[in-house]
mmCIF file of C-alpha atoms in Angstrom:
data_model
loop_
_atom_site.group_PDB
_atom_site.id
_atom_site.type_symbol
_atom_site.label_atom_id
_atom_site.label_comp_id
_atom_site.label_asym_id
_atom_site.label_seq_id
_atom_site.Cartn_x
_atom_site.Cartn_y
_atom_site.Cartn_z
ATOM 1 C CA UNK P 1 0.000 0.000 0.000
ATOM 2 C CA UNK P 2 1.369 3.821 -0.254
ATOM 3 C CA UNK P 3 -0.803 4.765 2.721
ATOM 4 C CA UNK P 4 2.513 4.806 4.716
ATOM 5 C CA UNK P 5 4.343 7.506 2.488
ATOM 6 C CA UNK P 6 1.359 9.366 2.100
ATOM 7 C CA UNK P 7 0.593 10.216 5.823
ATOM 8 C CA UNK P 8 4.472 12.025 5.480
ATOM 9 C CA UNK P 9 4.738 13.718 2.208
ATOM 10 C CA UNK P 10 1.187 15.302 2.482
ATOM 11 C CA UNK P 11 2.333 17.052 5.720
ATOM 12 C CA UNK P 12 5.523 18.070 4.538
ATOM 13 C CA UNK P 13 4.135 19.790 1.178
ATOM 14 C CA UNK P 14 1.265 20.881 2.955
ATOM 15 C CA UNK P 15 3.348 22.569 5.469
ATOM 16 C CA UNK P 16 5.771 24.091 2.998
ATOM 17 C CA UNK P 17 3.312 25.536 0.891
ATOM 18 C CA UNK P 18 1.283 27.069 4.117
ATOM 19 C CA UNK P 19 4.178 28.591 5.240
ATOM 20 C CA UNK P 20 5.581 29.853 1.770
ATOM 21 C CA UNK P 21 2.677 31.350 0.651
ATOM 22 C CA UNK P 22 1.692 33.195 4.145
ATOM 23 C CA UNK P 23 5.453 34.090 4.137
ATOM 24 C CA UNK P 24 5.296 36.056 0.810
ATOM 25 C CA UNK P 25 1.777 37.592 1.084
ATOM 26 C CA UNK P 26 1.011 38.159 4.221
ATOM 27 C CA UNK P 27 2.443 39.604 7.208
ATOM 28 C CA UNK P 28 4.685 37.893 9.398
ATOM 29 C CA UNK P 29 1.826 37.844 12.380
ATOM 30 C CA UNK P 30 -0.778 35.786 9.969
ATOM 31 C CA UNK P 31 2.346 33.669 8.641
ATOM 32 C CA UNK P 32 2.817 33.451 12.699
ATOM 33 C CA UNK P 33 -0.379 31.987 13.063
ATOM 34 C CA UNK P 34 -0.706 29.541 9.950
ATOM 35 C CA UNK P 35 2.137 28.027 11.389
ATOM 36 C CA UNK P 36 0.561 27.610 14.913
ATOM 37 C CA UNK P 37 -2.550 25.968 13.320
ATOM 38 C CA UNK P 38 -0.318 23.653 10.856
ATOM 39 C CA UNK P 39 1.499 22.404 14.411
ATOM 40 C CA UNK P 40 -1.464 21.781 16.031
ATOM 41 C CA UNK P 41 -2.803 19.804 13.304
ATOM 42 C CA UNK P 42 -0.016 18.043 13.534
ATOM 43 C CA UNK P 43 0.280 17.476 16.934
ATOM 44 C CA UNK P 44 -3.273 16.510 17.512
ATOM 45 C CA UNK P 45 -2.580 13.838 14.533
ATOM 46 C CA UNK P 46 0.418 12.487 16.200
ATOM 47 C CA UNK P 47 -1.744 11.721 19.231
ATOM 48 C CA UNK P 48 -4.603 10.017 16.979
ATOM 49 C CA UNK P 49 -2.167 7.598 15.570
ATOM 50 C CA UNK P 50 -0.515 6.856 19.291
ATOM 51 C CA UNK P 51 -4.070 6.136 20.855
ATOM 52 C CA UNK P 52 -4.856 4.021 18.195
ATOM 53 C CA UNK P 53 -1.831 1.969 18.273
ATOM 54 C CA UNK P 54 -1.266 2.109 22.135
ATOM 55 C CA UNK P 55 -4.965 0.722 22.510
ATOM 56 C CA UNK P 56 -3.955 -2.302 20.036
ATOM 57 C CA UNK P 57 -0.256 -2.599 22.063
ATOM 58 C CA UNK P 58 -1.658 -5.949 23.542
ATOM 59 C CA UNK P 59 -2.896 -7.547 20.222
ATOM 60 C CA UNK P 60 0.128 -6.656 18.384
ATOM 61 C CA UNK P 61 2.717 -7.683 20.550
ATOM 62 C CA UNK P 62 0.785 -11.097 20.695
ATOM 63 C CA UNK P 63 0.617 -11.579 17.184
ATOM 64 C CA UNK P 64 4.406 -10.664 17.096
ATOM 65 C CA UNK P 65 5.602 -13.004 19.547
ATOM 66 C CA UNK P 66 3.616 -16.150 18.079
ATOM 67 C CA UNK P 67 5.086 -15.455 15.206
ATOM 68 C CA UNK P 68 8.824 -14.959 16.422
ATOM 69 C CA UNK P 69 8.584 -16.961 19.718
ATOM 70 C CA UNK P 70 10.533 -13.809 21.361
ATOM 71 C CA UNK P 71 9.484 -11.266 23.345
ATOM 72 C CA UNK P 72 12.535 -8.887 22.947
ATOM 73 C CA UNK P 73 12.343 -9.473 18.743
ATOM 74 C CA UNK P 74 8.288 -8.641 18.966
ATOM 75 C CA UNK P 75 9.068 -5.652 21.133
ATOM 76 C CA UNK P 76 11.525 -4.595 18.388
ATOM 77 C CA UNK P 77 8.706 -5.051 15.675
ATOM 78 C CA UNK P 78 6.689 -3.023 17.411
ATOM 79 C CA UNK P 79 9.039 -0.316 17.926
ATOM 80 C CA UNK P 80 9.151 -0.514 13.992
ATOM 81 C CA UNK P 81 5.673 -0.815 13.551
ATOM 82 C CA UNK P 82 4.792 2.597 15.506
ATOM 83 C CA UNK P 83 7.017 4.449 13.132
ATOM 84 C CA UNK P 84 5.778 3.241 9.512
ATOM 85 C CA UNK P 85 2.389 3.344 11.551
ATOM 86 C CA UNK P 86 3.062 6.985 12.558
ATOM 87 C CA UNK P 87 3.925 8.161 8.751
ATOM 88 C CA UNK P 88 0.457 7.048 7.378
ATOM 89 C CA UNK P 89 -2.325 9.173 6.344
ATOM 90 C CA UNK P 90 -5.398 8.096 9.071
ATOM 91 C CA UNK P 91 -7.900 9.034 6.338
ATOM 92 C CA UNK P 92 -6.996 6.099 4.609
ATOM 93 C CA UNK P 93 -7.105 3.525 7.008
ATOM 94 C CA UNK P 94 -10.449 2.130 7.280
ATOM 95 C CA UNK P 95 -9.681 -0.841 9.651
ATOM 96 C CA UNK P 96 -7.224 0.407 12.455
ATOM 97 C CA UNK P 97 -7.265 -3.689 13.530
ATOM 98 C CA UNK P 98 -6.723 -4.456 10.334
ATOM 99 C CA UNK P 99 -4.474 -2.443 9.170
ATOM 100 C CA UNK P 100 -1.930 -2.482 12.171
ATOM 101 C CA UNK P 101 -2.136 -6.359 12.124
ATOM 102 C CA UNK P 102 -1.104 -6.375 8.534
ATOM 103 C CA UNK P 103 1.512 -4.373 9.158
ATOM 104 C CA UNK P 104 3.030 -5.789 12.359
ATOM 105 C CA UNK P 105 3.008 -9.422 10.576
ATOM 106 C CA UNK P 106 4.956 -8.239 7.472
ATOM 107 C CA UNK P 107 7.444 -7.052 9.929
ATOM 108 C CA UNK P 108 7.401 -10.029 12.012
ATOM 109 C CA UNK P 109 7.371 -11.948 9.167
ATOM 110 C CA UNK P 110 10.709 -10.555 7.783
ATOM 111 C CA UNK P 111 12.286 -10.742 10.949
ATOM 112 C CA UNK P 112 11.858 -14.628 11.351
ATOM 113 C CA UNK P 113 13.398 -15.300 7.816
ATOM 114 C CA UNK P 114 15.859 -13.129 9.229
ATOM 115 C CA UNK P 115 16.327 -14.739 12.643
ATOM 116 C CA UNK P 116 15.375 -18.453 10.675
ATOM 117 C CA UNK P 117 18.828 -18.499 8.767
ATOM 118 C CA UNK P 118 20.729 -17.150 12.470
ATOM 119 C CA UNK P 119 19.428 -20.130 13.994
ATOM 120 C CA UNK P 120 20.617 -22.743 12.017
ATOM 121 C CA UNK P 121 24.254 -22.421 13.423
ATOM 122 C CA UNK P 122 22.072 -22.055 17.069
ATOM 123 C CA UNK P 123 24.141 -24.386 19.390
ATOM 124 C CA UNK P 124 21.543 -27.489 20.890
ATOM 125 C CA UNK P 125 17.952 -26.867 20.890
ATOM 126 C CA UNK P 126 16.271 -23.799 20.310
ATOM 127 C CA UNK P 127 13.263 -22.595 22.518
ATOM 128 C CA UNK P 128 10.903 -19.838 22.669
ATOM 129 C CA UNK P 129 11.815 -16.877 25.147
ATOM 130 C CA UNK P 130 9.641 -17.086 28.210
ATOM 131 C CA UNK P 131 7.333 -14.469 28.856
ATOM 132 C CA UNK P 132 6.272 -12.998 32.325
ATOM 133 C CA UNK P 133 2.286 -11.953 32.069
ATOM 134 C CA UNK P 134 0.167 -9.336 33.627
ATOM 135 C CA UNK P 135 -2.159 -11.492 35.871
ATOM 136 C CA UNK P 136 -5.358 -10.414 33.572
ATOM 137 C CA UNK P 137 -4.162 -11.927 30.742
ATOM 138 C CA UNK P 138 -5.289 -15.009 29.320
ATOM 139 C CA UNK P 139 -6.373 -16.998 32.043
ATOM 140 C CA UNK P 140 -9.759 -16.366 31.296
ATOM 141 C CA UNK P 141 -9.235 -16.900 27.518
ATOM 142 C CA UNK P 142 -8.812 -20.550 26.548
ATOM 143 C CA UNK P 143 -7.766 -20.334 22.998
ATOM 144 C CA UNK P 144 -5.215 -17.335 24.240
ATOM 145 C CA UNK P 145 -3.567 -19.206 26.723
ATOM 146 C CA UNK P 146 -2.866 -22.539 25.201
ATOM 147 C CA UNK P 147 -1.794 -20.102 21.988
ATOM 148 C CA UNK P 148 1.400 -18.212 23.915
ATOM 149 C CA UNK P 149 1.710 -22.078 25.910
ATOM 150 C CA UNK P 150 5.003 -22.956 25.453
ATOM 151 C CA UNK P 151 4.088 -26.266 24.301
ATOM 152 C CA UNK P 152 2.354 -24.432 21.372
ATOM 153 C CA UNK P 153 4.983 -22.120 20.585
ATOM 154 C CA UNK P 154 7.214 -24.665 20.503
ATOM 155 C CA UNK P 155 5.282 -26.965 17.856
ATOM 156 C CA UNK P 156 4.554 -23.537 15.917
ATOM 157 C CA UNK P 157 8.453 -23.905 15.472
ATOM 158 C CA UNK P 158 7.821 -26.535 12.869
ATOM 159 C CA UNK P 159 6.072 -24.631 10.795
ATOM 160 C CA UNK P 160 7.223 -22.489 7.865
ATOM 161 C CA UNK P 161 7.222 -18.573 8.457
ATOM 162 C CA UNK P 162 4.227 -17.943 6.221
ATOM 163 C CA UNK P 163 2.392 -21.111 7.914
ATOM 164 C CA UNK P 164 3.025 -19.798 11.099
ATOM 165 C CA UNK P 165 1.700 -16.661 10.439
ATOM 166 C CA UNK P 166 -1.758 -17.555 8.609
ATOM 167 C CA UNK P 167 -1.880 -20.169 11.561
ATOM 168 C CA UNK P 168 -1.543 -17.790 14.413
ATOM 169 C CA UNK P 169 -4.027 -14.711 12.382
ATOM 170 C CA UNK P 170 -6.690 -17.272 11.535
ATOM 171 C CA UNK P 171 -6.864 -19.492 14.364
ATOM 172 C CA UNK P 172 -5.982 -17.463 17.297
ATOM 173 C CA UNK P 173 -7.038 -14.070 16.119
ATOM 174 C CA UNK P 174 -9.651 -15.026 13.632
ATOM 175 C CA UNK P 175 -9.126 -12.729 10.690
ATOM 176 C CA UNK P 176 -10.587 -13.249 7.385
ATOM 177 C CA UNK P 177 -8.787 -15.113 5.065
ATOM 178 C CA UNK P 178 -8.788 -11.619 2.641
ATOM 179 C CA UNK P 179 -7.143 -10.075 5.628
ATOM 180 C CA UNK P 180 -4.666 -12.887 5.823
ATOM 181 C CA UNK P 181 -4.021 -12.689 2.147
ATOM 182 C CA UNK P 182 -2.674 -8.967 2.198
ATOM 183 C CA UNK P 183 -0.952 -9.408 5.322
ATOM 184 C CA UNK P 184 0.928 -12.596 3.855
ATOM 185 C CA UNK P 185 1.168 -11.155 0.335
ATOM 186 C CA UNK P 186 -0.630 -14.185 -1.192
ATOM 187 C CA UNK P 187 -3.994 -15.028 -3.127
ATOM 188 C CA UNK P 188 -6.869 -15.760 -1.240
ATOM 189 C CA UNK P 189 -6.655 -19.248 -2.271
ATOM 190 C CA UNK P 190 -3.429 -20.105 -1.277
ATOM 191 C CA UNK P 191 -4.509 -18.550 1.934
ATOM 192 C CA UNK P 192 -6.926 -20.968 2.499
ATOM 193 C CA UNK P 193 -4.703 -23.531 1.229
ATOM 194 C CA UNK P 194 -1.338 -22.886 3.849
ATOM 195 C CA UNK P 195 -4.691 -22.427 6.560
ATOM 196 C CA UNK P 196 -5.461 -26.255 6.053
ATOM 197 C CA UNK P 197 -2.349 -26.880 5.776
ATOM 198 C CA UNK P 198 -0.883 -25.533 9.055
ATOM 199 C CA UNK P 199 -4.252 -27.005 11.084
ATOM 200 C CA UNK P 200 -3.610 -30.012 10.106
ATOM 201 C CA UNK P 201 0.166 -29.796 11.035
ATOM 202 C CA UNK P 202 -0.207 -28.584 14.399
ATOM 203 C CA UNK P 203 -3.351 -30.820 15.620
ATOM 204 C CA UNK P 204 -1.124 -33.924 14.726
ATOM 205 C CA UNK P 205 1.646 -32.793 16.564
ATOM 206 C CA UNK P 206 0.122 -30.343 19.535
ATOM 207 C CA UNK P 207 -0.350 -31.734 23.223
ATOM 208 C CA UNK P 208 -3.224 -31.668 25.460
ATOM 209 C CA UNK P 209 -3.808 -28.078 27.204
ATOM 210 C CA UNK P 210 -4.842 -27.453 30.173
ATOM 211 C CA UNK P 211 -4.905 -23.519 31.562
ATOM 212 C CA UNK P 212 -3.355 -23.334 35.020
ATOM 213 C CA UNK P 213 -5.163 -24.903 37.553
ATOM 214 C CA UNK P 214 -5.295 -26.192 40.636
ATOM 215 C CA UNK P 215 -3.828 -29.570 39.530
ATOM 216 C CA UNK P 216 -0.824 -27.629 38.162
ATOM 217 C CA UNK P 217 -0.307 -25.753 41.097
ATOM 218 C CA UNK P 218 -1.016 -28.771 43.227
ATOM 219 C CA UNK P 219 1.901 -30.479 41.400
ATOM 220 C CA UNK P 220 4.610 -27.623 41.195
ATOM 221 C CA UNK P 221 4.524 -27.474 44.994
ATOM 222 C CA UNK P 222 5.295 -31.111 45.414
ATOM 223 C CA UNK P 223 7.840 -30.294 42.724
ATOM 224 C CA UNK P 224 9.418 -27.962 44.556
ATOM 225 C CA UNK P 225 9.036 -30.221 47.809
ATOM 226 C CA UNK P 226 10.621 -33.445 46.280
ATOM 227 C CA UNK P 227 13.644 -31.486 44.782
ATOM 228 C CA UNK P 228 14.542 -29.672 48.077
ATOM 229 C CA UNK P 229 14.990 -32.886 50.053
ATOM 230 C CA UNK P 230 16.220 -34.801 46.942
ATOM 231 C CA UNK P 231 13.057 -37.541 47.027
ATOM 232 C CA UNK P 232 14.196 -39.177 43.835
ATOM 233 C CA UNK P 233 11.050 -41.738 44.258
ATOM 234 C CA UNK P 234 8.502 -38.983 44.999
ATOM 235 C CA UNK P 235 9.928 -37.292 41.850
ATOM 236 C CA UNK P 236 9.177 -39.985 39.707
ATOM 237 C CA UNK P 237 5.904 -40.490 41.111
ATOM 238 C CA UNK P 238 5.636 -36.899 39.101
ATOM 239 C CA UNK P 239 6.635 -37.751 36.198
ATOM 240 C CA UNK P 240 5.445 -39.373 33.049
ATOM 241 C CA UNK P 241 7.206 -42.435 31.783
ATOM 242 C CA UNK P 242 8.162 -40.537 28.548
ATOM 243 C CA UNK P 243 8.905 -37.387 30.316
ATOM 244 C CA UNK P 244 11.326 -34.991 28.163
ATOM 245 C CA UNK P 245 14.229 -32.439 29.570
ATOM 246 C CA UNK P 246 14.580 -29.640 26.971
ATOM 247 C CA UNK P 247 17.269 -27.177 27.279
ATOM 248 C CA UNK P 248 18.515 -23.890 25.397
ATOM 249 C CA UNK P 249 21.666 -22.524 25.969
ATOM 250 C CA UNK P 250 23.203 -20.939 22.664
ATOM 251 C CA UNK P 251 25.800 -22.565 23.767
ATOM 252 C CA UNK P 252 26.114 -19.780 26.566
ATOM 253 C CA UNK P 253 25.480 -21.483 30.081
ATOM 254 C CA UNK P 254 25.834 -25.107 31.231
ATOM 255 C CA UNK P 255 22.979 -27.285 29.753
ATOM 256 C CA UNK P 256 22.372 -30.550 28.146
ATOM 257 C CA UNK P 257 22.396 -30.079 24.508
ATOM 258 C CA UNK P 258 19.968 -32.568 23.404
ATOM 259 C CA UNK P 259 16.702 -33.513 24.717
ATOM 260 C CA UNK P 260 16.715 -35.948 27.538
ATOM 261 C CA UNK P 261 14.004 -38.279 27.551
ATOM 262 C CA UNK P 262 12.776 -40.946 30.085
ATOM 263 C CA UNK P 263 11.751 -40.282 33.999
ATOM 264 C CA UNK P 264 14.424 -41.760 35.199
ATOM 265 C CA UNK P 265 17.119 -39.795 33.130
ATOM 266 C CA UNK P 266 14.787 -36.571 33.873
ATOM 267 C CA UNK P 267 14.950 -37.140 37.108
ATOM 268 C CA UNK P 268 18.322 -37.530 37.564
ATOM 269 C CA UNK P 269 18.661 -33.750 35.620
ATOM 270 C CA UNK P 270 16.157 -32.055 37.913
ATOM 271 C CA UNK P 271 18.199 -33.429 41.037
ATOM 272 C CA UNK P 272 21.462 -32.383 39.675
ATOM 273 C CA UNK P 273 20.180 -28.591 39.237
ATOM 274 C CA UNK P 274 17.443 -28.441 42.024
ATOM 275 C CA UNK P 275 18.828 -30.242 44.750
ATOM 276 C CA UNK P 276 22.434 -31.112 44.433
ATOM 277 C CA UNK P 277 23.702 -27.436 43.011
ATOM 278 C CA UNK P 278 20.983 -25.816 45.604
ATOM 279 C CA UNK P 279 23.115 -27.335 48.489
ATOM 280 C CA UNK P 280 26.846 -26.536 47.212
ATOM 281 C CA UNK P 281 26.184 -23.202 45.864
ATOM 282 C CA UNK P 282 24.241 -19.781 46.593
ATOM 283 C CA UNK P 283 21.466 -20.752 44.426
ATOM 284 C CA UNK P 284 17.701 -19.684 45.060
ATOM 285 C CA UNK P 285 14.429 -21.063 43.445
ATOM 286 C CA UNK P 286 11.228 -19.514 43.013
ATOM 287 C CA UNK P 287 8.147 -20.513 41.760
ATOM 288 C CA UNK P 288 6.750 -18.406 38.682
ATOM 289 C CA UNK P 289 3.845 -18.246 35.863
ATOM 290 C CA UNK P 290 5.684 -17.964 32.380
ATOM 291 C CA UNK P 291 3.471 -18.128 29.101
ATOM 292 C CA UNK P 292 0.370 -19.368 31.400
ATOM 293 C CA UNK P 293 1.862 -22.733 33.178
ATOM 294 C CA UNK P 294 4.473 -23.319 35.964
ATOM 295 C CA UNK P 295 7.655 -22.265 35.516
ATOM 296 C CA UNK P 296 10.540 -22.141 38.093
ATOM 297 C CA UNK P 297 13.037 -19.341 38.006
ATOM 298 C CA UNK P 298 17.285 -19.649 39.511
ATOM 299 C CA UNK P 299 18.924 -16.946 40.482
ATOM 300 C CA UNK P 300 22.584 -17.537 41.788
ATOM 301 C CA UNK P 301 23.424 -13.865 43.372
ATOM 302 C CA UNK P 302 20.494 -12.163 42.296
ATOM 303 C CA UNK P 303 21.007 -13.024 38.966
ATOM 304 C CA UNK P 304 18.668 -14.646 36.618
ATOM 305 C CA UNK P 305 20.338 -18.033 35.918
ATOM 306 C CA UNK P 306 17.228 -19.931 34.096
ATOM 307 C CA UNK P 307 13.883 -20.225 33.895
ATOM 308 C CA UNK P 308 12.358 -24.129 34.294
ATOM 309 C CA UNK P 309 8.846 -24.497 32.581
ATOM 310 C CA UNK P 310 6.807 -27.571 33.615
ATOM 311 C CA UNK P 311 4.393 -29.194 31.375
ATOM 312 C CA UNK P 312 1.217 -30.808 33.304
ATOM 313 C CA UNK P 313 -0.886 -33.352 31.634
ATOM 314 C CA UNK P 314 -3.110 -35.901 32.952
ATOM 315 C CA UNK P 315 -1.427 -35.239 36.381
ATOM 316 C CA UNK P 316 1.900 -36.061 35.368
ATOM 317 C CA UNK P 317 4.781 -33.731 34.077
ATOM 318 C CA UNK P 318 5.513 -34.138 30.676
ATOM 319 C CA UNK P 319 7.739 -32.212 29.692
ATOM 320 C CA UNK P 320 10.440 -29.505 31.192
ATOM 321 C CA UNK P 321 11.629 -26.470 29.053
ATOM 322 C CA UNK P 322 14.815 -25.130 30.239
ATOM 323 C CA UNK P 323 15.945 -22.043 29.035
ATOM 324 C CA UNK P 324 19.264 -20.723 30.135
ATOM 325 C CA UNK P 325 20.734 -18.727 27.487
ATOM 326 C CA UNK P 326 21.022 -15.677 28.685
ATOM 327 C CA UNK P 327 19.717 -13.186 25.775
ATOM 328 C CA UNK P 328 16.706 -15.393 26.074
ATOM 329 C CA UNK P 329 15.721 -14.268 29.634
ATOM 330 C CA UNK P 330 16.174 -10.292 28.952
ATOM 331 C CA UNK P 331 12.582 -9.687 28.406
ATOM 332 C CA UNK P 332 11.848 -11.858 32.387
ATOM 333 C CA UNK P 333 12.992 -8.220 33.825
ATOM 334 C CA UNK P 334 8.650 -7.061 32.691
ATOM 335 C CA UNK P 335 5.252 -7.869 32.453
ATOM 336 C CA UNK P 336 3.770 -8.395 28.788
ATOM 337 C CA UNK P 337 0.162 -7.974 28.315
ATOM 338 C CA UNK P 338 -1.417 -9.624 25.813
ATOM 339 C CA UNK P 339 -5.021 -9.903 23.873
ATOM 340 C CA UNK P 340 -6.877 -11.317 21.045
ATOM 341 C CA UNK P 341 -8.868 -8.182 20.895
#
């Protein structure tokens, strides 16, 4: 679209002209005041376009992050966004929604081919970044929650970047496949196509949900108890027989760099970091809600050292995501809010 220049170029010639013309005919008191008006135009525009885009702040940054699977990237995007967003001409926007979703996925978009090509020299596995929430957000919104879950984000992974994104606009966020088309820059049809496509993908390969509950919280806490007094049995007793350790390093901290799989080799990892390291060194544990589940945070002197995130299906622990590279745990320092609306 050329809504973006247009928003920028009118204002400048219009502003040029205004104060040319008032310049050479008139006296420098009605030039004086032209110029006043042409500011205040301008400032009053300036606010439009940030209400409008701080009111959709929440939406955006969700559709960002499903699409990246990082926080600190969609905050970036956004940060783009607002500036392309604040150089186009309101009259021509007839769908702020719209429009600001269209533009924050092409963005998003180009900055996972971007990040896709960085990550295949990423040392061991590669996981989403964890995100801290403001305690409104999704908890009352099924289809929101298990959507920034980090079991979801993490089979979204699979998915090529233009799957991902008609994935995340049509199922989570329920935009028209026209909408998706011009955010995507594809036909209609093939749309509809990558749509089916992408369902399909993800419902063969995505775990059961469940929004955090009382089961989940019921379970963390005898989590936490079994690893402080190092009750291997009562651990296991946690644990589902295919249980899988997940970590993500970059090849920046300690972890294992392939999945471990199996309750008893799980189990064995948990102890190592939650009991035995907890007794020799200055290491504190704390009990946190990432991306809507469990999640248990290490801080050795104050300092972020990893964040744990526990799986809970069926009233057993599935899985553990384990991120401890250290540019992944940046954006833990805030809240996110997030929205479908």
């Amino acid at each position: 679209m050329n809504t973006e220049g247009t928003g920028g170029h009118a204002a400048e010639s219009t502003a040029g002209h205004a104060v040319e013309g008032h310049a050479g005919h008139a006296a420098e008191g009605t030039a004086g005041h032209a110029v006043e008006g042409i500011a205040g135009h301008v400032a009053a525009d300036a606010d439009e376009h940030a209400e409008r885009f701080t009111a959709l702040r929440p939406l955006l940054f969700t559709i960002a992050y499903e699409i990246l699977g990082s926080a600190t990237e969609a905050d970036d995007v956004l940060q783009d966004g607002y500036l392309r967003w604040s150089r186009v001409d309101l009259a021509e926007v007839r769908d702020t929604r719209s429009y600001l979703a269209k533009l924050v996925t092409r963005q998003a978009l180009n900055a996972l081919r971007a990040s896709s090509r960085r990550r295949e020299d990423y040392v061991g596995p590669w996981l989403p970044e964890p995100l801290l929430l403001d305690e409104r957000d999704a908890s009352a919104d099924a289809v929101l929650a298990e959507s920034v879950s980090m079991a979801m984000l993490v089979v979204l992974e699979t998915l090529t970047p233009d799957e991902r994104a008609v994935f995340v606009l049509r199922e989570v966020f329920g935009f028209e496949h026209g909408e998706i088309a011009a955010a995507v820059g594809k036909s209609v049809a093939a749309v509809r196509q990558t749509a089916h496509r992408a369902r399909a993908h993800v419902q063969a390969r995505r775990k059961r949900f469940a929004p955090l509950d009382t089961e989940a919280e019921r379970i963390t806490e005898q989590f936490m108890a079994a690893t402080a007094t190092g009750d291997l049995d009562g651990l296991l007793a946690l644990l589902a027989p295919d249980a899988v350790w997940t970590a993500d390093s970059g090849g920046k901290a300690t972890a294992a760099r392939k999945p471990v799989v199996g309750a008893a080799k799980v189990a064995a990892a948990v102890l190592d970091i939650f009991h035995k390291r907890r007794t020799e060194s200055d290491l504190r544990i704390e009990t946190v809600t990432c991306n809507g589940a469990p999640a248990i945070a290490a801080y050795i002197e104050g300092r972020l050292e990893g964040v744990f995130l526990l799986v809970v299906a069926a009233g057993r622990i599935t899985d553990f995501y384990a991120i401890r590279n250290p540019d992944k745990l940046i954006a833990m320092t805030g809240v996110h809010r997030i929205s479908r609306r």
